Coordinates of C-alpha atoms in Angstrom, one line a residue:
X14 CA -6.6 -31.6 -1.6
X15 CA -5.4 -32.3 -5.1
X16 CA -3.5 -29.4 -6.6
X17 CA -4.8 -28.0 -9.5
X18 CA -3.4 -28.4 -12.4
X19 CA -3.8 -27.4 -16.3
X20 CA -3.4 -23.8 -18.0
X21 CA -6.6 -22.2 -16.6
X22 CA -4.3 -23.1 -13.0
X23 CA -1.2 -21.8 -14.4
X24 CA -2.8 -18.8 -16.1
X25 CA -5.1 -18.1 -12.5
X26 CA -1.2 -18.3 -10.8
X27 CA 0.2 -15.9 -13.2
X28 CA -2.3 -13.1 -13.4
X29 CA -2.9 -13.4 -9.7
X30 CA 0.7 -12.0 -9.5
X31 CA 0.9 -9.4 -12.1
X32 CA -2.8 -7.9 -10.7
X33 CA -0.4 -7.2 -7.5
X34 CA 1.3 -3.8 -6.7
X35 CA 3.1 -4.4 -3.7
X36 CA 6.0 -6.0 -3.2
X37 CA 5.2 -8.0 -0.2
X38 CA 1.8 -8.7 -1.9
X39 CA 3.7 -10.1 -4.9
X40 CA 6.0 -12.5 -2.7
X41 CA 3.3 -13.8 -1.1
X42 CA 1.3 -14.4 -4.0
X43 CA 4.5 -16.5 -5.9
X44 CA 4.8 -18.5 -2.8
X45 CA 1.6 -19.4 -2.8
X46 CA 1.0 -20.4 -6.3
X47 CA 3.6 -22.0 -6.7
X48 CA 2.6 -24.3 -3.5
X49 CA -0.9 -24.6 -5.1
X50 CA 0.4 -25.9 -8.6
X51 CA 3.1 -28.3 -7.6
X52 CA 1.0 -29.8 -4.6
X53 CA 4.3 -28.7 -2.0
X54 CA 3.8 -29.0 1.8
X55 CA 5.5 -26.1 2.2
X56 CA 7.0 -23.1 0.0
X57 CA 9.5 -19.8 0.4
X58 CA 10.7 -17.2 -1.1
X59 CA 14.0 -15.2 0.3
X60 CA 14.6 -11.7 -1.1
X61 CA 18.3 -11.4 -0.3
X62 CA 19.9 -8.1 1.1
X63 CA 23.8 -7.1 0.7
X64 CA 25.0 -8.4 4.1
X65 CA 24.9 -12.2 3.7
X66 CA 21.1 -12.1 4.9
X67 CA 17.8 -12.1 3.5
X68 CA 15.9 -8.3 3.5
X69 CA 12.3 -10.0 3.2
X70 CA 11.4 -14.0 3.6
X71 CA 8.0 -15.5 2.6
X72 CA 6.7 -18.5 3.2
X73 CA 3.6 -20.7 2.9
X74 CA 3.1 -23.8 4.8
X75 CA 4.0 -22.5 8.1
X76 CA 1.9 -20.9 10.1
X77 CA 2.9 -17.4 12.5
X78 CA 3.5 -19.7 15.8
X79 CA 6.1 -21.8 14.3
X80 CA 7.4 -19.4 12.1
X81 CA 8.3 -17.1 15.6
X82 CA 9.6 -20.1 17.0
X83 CA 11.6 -20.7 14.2
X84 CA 13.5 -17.9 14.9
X85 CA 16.1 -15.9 12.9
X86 CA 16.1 -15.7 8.8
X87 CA 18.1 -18.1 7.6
X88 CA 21.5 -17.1 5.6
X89 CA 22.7 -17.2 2.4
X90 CA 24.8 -20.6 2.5
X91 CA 24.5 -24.1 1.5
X92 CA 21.5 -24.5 -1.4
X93 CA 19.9 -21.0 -1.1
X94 CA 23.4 -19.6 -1.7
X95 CA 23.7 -21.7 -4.6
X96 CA 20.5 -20.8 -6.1
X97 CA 21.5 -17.1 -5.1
X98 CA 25.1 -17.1 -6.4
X99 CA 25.3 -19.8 -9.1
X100 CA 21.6 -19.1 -10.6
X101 CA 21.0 -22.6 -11.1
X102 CA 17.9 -25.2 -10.2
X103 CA 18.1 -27.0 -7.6
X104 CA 16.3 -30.5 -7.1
X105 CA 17.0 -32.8 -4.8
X106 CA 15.6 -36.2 -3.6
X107 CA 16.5 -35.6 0.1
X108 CA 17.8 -32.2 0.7
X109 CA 19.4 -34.1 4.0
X110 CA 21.6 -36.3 2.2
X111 CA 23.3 -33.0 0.3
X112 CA 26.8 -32.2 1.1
X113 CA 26.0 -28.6 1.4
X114 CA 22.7 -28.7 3.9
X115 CA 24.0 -27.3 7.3
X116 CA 20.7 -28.0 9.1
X117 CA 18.3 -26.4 10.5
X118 CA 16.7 -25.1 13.7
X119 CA 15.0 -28.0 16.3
X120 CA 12.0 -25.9 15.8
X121 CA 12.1 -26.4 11.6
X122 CA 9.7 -28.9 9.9
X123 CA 11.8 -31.6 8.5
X124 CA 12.3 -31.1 4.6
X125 CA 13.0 -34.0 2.4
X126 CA 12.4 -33.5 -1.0
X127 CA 13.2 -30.0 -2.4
X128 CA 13.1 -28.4 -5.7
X129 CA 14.6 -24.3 -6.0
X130 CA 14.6 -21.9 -8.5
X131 CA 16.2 -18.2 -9.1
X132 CA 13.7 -15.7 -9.7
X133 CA 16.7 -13.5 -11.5
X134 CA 15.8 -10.7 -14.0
X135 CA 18.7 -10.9 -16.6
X136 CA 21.8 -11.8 -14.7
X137 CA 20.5 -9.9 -11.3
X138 CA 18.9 -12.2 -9.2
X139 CA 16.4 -11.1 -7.3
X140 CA 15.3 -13.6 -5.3
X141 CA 15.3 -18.0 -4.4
X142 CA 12.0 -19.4 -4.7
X143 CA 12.2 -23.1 -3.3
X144 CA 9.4 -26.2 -2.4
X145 CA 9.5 -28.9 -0.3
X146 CA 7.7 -32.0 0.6
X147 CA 5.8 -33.1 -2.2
X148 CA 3.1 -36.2 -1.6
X149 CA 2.4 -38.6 -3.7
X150 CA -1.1 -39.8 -4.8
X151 CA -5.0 -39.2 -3.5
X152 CA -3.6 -38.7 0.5
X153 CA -1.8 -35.1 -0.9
X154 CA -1.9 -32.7 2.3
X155 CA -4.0 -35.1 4.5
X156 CA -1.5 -35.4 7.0
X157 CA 1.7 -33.5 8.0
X158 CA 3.6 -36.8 7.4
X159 CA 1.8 -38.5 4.2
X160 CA 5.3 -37.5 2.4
X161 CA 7.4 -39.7 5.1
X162 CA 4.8 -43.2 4.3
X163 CA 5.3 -42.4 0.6
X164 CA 8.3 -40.4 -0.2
X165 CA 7.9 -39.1 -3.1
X166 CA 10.0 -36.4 -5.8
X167 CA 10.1 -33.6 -7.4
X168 CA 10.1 -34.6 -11.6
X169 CA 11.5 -32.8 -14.8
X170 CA 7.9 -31.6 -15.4
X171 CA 7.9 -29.5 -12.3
X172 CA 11.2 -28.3 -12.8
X173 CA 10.0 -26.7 -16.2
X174 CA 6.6 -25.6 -14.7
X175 CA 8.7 -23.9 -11.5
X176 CA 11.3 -22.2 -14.3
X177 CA 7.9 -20.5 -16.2
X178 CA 6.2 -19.5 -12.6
X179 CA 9.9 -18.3 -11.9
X180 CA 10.5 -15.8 -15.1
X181 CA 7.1 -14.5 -14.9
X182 CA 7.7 -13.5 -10.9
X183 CA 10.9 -12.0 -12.0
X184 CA 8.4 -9.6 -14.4
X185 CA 5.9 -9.4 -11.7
X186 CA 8.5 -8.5 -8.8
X187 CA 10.1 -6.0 -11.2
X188 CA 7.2 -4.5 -11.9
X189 CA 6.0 -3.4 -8.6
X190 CA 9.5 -2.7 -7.3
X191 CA 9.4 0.0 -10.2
X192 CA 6.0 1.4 -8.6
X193 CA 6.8 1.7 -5.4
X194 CA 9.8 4.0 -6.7
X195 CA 7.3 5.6 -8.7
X196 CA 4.8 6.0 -5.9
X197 CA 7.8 7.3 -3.7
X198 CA 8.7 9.9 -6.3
X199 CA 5.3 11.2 -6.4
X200 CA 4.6 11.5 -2.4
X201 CA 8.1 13.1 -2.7
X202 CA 6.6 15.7 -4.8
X203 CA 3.6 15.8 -3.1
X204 CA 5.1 17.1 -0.1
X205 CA 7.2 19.8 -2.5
X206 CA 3.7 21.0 -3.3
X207 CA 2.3 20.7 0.0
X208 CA 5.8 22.8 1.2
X209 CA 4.9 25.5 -1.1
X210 CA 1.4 26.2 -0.7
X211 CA 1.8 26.2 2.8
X212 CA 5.1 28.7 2.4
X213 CA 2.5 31.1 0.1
X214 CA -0.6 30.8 2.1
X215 CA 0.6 31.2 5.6
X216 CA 3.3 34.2 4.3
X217 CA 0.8 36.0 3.3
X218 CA -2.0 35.7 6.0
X219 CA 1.5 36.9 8.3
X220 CA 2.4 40.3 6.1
X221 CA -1.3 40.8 6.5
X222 CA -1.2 40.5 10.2
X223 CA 1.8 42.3 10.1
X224 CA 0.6 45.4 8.7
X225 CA -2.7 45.4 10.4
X226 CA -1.3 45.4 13.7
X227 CA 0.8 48.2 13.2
X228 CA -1.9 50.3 11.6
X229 CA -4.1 49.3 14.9
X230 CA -0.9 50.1 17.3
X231 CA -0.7 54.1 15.1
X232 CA -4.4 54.3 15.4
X233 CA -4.8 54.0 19.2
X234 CA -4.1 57.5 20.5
X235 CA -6.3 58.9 17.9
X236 CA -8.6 56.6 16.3
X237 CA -9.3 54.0 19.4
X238 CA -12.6 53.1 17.2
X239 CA -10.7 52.0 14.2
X240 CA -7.9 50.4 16.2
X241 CA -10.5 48.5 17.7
X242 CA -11.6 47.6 14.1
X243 CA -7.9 46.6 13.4
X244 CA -7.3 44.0 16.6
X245 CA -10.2 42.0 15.0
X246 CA -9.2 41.5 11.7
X247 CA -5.7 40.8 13.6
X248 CA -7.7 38.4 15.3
X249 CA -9.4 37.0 12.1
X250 CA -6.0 36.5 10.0
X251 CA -4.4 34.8 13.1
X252 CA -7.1 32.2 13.1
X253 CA -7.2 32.2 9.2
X254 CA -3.0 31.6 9.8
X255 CA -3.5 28.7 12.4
X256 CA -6.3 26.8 10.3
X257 CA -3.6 26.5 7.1
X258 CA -1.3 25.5 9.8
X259 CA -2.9 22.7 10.8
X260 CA -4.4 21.5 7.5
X261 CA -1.1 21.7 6.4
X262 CA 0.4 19.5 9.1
X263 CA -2.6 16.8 8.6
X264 CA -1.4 16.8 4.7
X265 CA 2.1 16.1 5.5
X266 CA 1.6 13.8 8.3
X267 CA 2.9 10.3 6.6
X268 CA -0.9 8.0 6.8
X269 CA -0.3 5.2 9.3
X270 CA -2.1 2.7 7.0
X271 CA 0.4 -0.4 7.5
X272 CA -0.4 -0.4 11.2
X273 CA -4.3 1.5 11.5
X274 CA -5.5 0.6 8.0
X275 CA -8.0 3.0 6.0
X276 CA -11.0 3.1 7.9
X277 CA -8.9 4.1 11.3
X278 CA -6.7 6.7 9.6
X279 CA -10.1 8.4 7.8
X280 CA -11.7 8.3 11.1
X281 CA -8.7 10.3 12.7
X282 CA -8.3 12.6 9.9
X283 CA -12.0 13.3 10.2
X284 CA -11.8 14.3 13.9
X285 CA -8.9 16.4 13.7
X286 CA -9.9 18.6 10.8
X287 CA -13.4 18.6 12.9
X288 CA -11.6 20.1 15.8
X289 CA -9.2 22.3 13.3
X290 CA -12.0 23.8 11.3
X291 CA -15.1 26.2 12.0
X292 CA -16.9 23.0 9.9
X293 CA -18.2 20.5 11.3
X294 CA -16.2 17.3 9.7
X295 CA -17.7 13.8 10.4
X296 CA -16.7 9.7 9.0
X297 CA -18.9 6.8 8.6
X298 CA -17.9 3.4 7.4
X299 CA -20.3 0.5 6.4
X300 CA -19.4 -2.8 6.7
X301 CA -15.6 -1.7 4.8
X302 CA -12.3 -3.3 6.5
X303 CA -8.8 -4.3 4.7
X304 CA -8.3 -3.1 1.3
X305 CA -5.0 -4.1 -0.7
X306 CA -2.8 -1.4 0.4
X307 CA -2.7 0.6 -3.1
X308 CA -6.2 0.6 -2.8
X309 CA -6.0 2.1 0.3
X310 CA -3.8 4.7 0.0
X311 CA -5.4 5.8 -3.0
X312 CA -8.8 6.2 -1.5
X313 CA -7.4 8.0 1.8
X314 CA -5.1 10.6 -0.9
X315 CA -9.0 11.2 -3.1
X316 CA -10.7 11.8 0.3
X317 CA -7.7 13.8 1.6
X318 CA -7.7 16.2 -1.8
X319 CA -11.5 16.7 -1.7
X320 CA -11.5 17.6 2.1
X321 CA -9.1 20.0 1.0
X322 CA -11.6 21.4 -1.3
X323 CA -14.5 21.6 0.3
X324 CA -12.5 23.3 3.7
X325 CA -10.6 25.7 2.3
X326 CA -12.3 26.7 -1.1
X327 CA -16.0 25.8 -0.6
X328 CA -16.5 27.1 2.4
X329 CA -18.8 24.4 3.7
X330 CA -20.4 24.0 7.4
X331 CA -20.3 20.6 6.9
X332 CA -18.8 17.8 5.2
X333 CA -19.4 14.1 5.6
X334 CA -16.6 10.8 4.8
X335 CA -18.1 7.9 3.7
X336 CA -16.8 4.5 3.1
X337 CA -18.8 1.7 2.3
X338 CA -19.2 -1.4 0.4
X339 CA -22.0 -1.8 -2.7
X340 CA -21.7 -5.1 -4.1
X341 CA -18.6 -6.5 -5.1
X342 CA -16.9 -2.8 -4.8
X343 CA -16.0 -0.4 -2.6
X344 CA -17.2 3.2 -2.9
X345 CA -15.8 6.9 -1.0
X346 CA -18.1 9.4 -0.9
X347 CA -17.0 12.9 0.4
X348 CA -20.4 15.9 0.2
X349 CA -20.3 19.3 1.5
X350 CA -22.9 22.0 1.3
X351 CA -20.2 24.5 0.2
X352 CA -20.5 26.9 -2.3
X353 CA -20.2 24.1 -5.2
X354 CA -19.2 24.9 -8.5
X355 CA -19.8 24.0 -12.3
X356 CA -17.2 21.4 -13.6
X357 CA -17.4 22.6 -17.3
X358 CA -16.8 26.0 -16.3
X359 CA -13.6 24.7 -14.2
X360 CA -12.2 23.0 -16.9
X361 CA -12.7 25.2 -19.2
X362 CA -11.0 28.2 -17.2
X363 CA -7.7 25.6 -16.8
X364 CA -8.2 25.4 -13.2
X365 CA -8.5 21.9 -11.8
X366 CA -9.1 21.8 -8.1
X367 CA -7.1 18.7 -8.1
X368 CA -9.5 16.6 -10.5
X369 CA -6.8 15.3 -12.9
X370 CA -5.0 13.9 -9.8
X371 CA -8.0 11.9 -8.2
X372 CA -9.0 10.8 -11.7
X373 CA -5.3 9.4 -11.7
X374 CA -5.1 7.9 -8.4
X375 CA -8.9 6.3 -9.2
X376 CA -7.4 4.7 -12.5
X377 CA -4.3 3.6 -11.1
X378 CA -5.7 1.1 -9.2
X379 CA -8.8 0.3 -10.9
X380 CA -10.9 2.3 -9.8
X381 CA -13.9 5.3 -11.3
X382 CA -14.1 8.7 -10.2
X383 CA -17.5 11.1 -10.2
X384 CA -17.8 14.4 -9.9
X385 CA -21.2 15.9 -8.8
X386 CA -21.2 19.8 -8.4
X387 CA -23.6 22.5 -8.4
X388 CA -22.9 26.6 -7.9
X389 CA -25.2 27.0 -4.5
X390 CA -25.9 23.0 -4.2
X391 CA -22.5 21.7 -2.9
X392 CA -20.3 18.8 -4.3
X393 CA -20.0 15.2 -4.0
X394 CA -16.9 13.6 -5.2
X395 CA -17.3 9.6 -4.9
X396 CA -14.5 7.2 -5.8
X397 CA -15.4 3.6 -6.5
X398 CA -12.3 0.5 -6.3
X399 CA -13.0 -3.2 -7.3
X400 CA -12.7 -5.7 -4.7
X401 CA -11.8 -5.7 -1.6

């Protein structure tokens, strides 16, 4: 395949890494532009750590069989180190022939050609973005050893296009690094919340208890009736105390959506609040499966607020998850047949019943959030995300 090449390809490279959130999604995405522009056999990009070593290491070219046998990251010596330390370009005919090259594993394609570049963001450098293996001519990528019949080399042009793809990586890289922090910061504060309500809900359902029991243990003698009457609301507030338990442990628990993904963690989350709460709490997915993981995480954090809602302020017998794909997006729907409420009324009263966040966490990737509420009729909250 011929590379593409041009400023609609450059232009398609660089916006397909700033539309990226994620850090590993961002690597992966400057690797493989920057194989797709330059027409490389194979590309990487080492993030390096403070030890000598590389903290994350992408590459594109190499599929996961060889990669594992492979084996270990390799260190910051020889080229990468002088791309690391030095901050400079490297291009070289035969990366053999260099004095510094220290080999390679037996299980490493061979590399002849090579062309590096810092990805640094002022005078930190963040990472080494390097090519290898360029064809020559029509028989580009036809075979794993066109580049061996025709060696060919990295030019001055390339250099220059790498060194543009490079600075606007360092932006791109920076960028998510800085959400991720951000993203941290607010699950951080998240949990403060989460902390607190759960401190002001449960403490009072137990100073309740606590005082109904011991009005039921001073009516026994002489009011068994009424004591009676006491040991159920006991029994009522303990229930009331265990169901903002659990909720409460479902918020905190961290979502296991690197290893389940969305649609198993909203299927889990459905059953346990099911077998939590008096309602009956069900999931259904249609035809939905990986998401980019902001994406993700903000659909499961809009369909964990409105099961929140509709539990333990709605009061609804039963509430449904749904996550399915219409069109070119993807759409959550959470209903319940609560008591509903009217949203001008809401907002005009100040209270929020965590809107403003979903609206955020809807916009933040992309995405639209509706609102569909009725005193009597119930609510449906639907989130809709591009892509996917």
């Amino acid at each position: 395949m011929v590379p593409r090449s041009g400023l609609a390809a450059i232009s398609a490279a660089l916006l397909a890494m700033n539309r990226q959130l994620e850090v590993r999604d961002v690597l992966q995405t400057i690797v493989a532009s920057a194989r797709d522009l330059l027409g490389a056999e194979y590309a990487a990009l080492g993030v390096p750590d403070d030890q000598g070593g590389f903290a994350q290491f992408v590459v594109a070219g190499v599929d996961e069989d060889k990669w594992e046998e492979i084996g270990p990251l390799p260190r910051q010596h020889g080229i990468l180190a002088a791309m690391l330390h030095e901050a400079t370009p490297q291009r070289l005919a035969d990366v053999r022939k260099d004095p510094r090259f220290g080999g390679w594993p037996a299980a490493h394609p061979v590399l002849a050609d090579f062309l590096g570049m810092p990805i640094a963001d002022g005078e930190q450098v963040l990472g080494a973005l390097f090519l290898a293996n360029k064809p020559c001519g029509p028989q580009a990528r036809t075979g794993r050893r066109a580049w061996q019949e025709r060696p060919c080399a990295f030019t001055e042009d390339d250099e220059d296009l790498l060194r543009l793809l490079a600075q606007h990586a360092a932006i791109a890289l920076t960028n998510a690094r800085l959400y991720e922090r951000s993203r941290e910061l607010t699950i951080a504060e998240e949990r403060t919340r989460i902390g607190h309500e759960l401190h002001d809900a449960v403490a009072q359902k137990l100073f309740s208890l606590r005082l109904t029991a011991q009005a039921a243990t001073a009516l026994i003698d002489r009011d068994p009736a009424r004591a009676k009457a006491e040991l159920a609301e006991v029994a009522r507030l303990s229930a009331e105390a265990a169901d903002e338990l659990r909720a409460a442990v479902v918020e905190l628990r961290p979502a296991a959506l690197d290893e389940d993904g969305l649609v198993a963690t909203l299927r889990t989350q459905a059953q346990v609040l099911d077998r939590a709460h008096s309602a009956h709490v069900d999931f259904v997915c249609e035809g939905v499966r990986a998401l980019p993981s902001a994406q993700e995480e903000a659909l499961l954090r809009v369909a964990q607020e409105a099961l929140h809602n509709a539990l333990r302020h709605a009061g609804a017998e039963h509430v449904r998850v749904t996550l399915a794909r219409r069109g070119p997006s993807v759409v959550l729907t959470v209903t319940d047949d609560g008591t509903g409420f009217d949203p001008g009324a809401v907002r005009s009263a100040g209270r929020h019943l965590g809107l403003v966040s979903m609206r955020d966490r809807a916009a933040g990737v992309g995405g639209t959030l509706t609102v569909h509420s009725e005193p009597g009729k119930g609510t449906v909250v639907a989130m809709e995300v591009p892509g996917g």
